[in-house]
Coordinates of C-alpha atoms and ligand atoms in Angstrom, one line a residue:
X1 CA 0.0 0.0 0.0
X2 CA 1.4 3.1 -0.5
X3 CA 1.9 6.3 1.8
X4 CA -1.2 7.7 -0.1
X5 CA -4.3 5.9 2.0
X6 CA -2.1 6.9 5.2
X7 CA -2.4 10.8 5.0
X8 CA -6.0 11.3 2.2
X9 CA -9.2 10.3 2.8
X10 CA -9.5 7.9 -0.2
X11 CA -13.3 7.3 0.9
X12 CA -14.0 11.3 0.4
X13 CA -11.2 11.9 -2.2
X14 CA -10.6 9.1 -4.6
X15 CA -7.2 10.4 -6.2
X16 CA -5.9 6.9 -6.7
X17 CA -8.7 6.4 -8.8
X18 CA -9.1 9.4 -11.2
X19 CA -10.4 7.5 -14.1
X20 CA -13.4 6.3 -11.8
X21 CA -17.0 8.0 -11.8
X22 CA -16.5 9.5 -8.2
X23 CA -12.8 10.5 -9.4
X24 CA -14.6 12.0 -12.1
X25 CA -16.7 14.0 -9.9
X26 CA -14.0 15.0 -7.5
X27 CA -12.2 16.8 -10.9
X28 CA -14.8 18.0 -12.1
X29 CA -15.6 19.5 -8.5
X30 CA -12.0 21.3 -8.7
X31 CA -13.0 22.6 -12.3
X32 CA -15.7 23.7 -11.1
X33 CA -14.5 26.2 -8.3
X34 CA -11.4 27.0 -10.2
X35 CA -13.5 28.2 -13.1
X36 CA -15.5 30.0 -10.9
X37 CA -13.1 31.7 -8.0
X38 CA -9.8 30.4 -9.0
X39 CA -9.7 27.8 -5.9
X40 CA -10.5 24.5 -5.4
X41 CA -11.4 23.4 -1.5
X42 CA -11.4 20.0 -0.4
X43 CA -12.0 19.9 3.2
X44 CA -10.9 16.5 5.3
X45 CA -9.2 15.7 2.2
X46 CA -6.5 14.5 4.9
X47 CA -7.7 11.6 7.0
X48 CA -9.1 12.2 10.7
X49 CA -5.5 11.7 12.7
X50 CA -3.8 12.5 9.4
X51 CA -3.1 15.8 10.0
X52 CA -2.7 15.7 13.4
X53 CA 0.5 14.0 13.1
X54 CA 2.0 15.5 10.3
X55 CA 1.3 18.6 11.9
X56 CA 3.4 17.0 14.9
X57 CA 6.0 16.0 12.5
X58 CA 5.9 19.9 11.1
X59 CA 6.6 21.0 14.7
X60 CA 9.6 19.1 15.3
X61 CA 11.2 20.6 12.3
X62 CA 10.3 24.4 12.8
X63 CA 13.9 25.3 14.5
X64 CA 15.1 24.7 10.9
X65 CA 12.5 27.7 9.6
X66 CA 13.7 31.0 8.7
X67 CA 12.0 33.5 10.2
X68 CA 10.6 36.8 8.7
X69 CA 10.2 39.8 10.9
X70 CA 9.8 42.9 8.1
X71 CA 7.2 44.5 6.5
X72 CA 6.4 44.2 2.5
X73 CA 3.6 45.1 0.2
X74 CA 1.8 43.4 -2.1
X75 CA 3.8 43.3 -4.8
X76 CA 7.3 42.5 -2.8
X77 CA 8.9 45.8 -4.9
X78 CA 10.6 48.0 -2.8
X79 CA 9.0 51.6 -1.7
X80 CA 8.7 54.1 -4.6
X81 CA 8.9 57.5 -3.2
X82 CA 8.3 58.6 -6.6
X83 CA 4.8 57.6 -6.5
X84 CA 1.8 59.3 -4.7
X85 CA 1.6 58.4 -1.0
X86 CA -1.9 56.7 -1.6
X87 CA 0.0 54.4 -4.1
X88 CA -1.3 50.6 -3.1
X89 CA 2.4 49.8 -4.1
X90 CA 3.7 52.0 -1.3
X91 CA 1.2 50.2 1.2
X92 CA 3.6 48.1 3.7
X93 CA 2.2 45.7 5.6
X94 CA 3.7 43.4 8.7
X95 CA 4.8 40.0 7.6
X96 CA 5.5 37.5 10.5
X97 CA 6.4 33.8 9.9
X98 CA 8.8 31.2 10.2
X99 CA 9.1 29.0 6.4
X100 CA 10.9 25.6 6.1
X101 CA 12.6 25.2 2.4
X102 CA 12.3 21.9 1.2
X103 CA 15.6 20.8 1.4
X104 CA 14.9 21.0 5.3
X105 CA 12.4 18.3 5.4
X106 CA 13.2 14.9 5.5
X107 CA 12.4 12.5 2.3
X108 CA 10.9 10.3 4.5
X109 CA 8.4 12.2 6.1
X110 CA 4.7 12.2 6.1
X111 CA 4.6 15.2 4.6
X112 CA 7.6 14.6 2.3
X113 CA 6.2 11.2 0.9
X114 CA 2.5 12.8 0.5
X115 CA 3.8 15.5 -1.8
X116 CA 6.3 12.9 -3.9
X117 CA 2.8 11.1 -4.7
X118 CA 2.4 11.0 -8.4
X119 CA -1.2 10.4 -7.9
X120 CA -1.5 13.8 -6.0
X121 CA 0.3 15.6 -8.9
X122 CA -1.9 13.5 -11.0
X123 CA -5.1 15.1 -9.3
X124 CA -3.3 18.5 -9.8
X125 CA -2.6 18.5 -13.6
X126 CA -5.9 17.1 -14.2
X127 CA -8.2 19.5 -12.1
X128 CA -5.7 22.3 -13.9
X129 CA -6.4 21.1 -17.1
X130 CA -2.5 21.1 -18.1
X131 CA -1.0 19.0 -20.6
X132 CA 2.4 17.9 -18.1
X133 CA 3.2 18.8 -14.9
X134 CA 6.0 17.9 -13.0
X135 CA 6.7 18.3 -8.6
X136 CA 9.2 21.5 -8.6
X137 CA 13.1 20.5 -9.0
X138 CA 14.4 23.2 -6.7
X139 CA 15.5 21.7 -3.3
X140 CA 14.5 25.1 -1.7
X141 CA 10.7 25.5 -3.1
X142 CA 9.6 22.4 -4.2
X143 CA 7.9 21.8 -0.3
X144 CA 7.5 24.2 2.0
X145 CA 6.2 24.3 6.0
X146 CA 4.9 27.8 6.8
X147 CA 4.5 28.6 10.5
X148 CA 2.5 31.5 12.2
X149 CA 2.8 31.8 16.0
X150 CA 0.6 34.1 18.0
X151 CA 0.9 37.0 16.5
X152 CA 1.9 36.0 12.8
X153 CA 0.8 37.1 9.6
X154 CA 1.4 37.1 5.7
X155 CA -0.4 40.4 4.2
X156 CA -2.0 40.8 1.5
X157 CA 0.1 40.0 -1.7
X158 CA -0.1 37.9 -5.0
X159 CA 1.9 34.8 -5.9
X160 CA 5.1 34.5 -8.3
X161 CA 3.8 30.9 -9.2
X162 CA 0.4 30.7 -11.5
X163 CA -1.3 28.4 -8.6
X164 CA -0.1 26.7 -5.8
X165 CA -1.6 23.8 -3.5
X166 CA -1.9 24.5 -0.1
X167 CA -2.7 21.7 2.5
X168 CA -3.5 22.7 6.2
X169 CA -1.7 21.2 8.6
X170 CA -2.9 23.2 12.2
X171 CA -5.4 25.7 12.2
X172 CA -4.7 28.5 14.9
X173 CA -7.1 29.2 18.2
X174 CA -8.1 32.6 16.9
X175 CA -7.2 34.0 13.1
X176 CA -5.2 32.8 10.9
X177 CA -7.9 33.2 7.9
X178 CA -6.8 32.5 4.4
X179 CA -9.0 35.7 2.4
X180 CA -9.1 36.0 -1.5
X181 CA -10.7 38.9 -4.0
X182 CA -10.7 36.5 -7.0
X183 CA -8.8 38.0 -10.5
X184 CA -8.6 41.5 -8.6
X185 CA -5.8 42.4 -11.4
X186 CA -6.4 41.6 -14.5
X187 CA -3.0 40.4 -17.0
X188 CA -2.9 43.5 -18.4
X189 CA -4.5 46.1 -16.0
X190 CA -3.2 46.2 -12.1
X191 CA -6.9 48.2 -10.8
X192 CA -5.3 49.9 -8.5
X193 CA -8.4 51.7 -7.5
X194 CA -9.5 48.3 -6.5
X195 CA -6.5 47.1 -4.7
X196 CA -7.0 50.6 -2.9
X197 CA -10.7 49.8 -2.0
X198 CA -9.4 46.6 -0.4
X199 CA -6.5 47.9 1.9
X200 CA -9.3 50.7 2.8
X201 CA -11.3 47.9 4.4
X202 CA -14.3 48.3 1.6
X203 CA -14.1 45.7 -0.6
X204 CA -17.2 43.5 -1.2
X205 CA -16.0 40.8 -3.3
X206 CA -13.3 39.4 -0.2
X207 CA -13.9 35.0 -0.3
X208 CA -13.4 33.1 3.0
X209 CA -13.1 29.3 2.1
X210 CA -13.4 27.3 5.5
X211 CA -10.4 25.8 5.9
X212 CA -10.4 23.6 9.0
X213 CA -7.1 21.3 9.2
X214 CA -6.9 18.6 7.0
X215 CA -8.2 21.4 4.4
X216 CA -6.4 21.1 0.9
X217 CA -6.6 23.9 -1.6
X218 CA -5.6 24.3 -5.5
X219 CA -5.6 28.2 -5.6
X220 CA -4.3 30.3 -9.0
X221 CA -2.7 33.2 -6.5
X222 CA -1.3 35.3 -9.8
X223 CA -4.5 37.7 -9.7
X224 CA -5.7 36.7 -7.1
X225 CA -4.7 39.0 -4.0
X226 CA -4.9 37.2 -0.5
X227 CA -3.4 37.1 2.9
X228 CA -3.8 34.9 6.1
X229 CA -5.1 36.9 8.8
X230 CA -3.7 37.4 12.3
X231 CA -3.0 34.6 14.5
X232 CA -4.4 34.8 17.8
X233 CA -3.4 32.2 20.3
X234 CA -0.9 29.6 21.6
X235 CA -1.5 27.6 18.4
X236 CA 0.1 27.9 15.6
X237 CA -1.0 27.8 12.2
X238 CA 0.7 25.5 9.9
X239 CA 0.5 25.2 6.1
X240 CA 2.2 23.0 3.7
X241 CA 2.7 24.3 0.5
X242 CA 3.5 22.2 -2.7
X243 CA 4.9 23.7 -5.7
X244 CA 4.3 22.4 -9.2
X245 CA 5.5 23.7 -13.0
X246 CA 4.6 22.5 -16.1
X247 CA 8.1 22.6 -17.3
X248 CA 11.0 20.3 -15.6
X249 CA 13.9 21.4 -14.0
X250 CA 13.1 24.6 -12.9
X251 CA 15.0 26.6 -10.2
X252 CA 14.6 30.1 -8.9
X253 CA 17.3 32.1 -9.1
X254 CA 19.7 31.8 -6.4
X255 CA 19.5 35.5 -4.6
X256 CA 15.4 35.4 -4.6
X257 CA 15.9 31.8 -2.6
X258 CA 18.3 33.7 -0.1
X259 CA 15.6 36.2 0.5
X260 CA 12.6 33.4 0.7
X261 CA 14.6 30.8 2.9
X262 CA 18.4 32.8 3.9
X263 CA 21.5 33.3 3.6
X264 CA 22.1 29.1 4.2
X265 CA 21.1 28.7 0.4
X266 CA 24.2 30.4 -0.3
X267 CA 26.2 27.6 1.4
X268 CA 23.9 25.2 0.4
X269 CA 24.1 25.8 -3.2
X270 CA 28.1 26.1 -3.0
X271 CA 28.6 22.7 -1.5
X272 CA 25.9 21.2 -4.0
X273 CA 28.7 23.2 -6.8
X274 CA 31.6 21.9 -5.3
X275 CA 30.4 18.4 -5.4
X276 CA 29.9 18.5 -9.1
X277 CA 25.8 18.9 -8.5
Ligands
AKG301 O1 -0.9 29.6 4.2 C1 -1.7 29.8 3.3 O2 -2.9 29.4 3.4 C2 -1.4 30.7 2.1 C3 0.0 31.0 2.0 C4 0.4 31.9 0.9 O3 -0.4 32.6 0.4 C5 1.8 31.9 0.3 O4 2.6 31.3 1.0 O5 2.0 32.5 -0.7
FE2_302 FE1 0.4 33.3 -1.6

């Protein structure tokens, strides 16, 4: 058996058995939200004591996080003086959090084996419609653990990556609410009038999937704008994030890693040089 029937709710969320009718339905469930919101949301997609003990697992490795103390806006550009003070790109925001690379997390782990499923990948590229898509080759971003202790954040931003799957490993006491405006910028307009709206507190169209642990999520994050509210609590919210392109190979350059995970990758990626890698 593999690691898959461990950690997923096969009952719920047939992913071994895609070609199936209820695999059929699940897809055409994720089509269905993506088309319409840009996110998928599978609650209790991990079984009962599932996440539980990967969130366990999660904890023991958090001393390896890096943790982010700063402030950043939306757009991760640095301030432009140049532009009017109302500017939504001149809009900084706390960030507090504490993010394991992948290279971090042990191949053998819950977590580690869940995301090196093919049939999870499998559930991905088909709910995505994409022709290929491959698990991310750089050791850094391929799997991440994000952590928010009382107190912790991540504002309001949109993602580098087209989509991303999150899976919900904790959920905090208090907080700790993943929000979305869906396609608040469009490809070739930024609507910053609307993006202003929003960090004004008056935007209608905010979406608050419920996300209890266990929760995971296929979510295109390009136009999307979202944050994870304030945590409140002793709790901390954890998040496992898996990263997916449709090409192989691919790494992000070396200097945007050292700002994501810290100055380690530098020695990391020397030793990985020096031994011919
Ligand atoms: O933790 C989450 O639910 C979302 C995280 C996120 O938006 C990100 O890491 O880019
Ligand atoms: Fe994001």
């Amino acid at each position: 058996m593999s690691a898959l029937g461990d950690f997923v709710d096969l009952d719920r969320y047939p992913i071994d058995a895609l070609e199936s009718r209820r695999g059929e339905r699940l897809l055409a469930e994720c089509r269905t939200g993506l088309t319409a919101i840009g996110a998928a949301n599978l609650p209790g997609f991990l079984a009962p004591a599932a996440a539980a003990r990967l969130a366990q697992e999660a904890i023991r490795l958090e001393p390896l996080a890096y943790r982010k103390n700063k402030t950043r806006n939306a757009y991760f550009t640095p301030d432009d003086p140049a532009l009017p003070e109302d500017d939504p790109r001149r809009r900084f925001f706390p960030i507090a959090l504490a993010q394991a690379a992948g290279d971090v997390i042990p191949p053998e782990s819950g977590i580690a084996r869940l995301y090196a499923s093919d049939a999870l990948t499998e559930l991905v590229r088909r709910a995505l419609d994409l022709p290929r898509l491959y698990r991310r080759a750089d050791i850094f971003q391929n799997l991440n653990l994000i952590f928010l202790a009382d107190g912790g954040v991540q504002p309001w931003h949109y993602d580098q990556n087209q989509f991303s799957v999150t899976l919900l490993l904790q959920a905090a006491e208090q907080g700790g609410d993943f929000e979305f405006v869906p396609n608040l910028r469009a490809p070739d307009d930024e609507r910053f009038a609307e993006v202003g709206r929003l960090f004004r507190g008056e935007h209608p169209g905010i979406i608050r999937p419920p996300r209890a642990a266990g929760t995971l999520t296929l979510f295109r994050g390009e136009h999307s704008m979202h944050r994870v509210t304030t945590v409140r609590g002793g709790t901390p919210r954890i998040t496992a994030i898996f990263a997916y392109d449709e090409e192989p190979g691919l790494w992000t350059p070396e200097e945007e890693n050292v700002t994501i995970y810290g100055p380690r990758v530098r020695e990391v990626m020397a030793a990985r040089r020096a031994a011919g890698g």
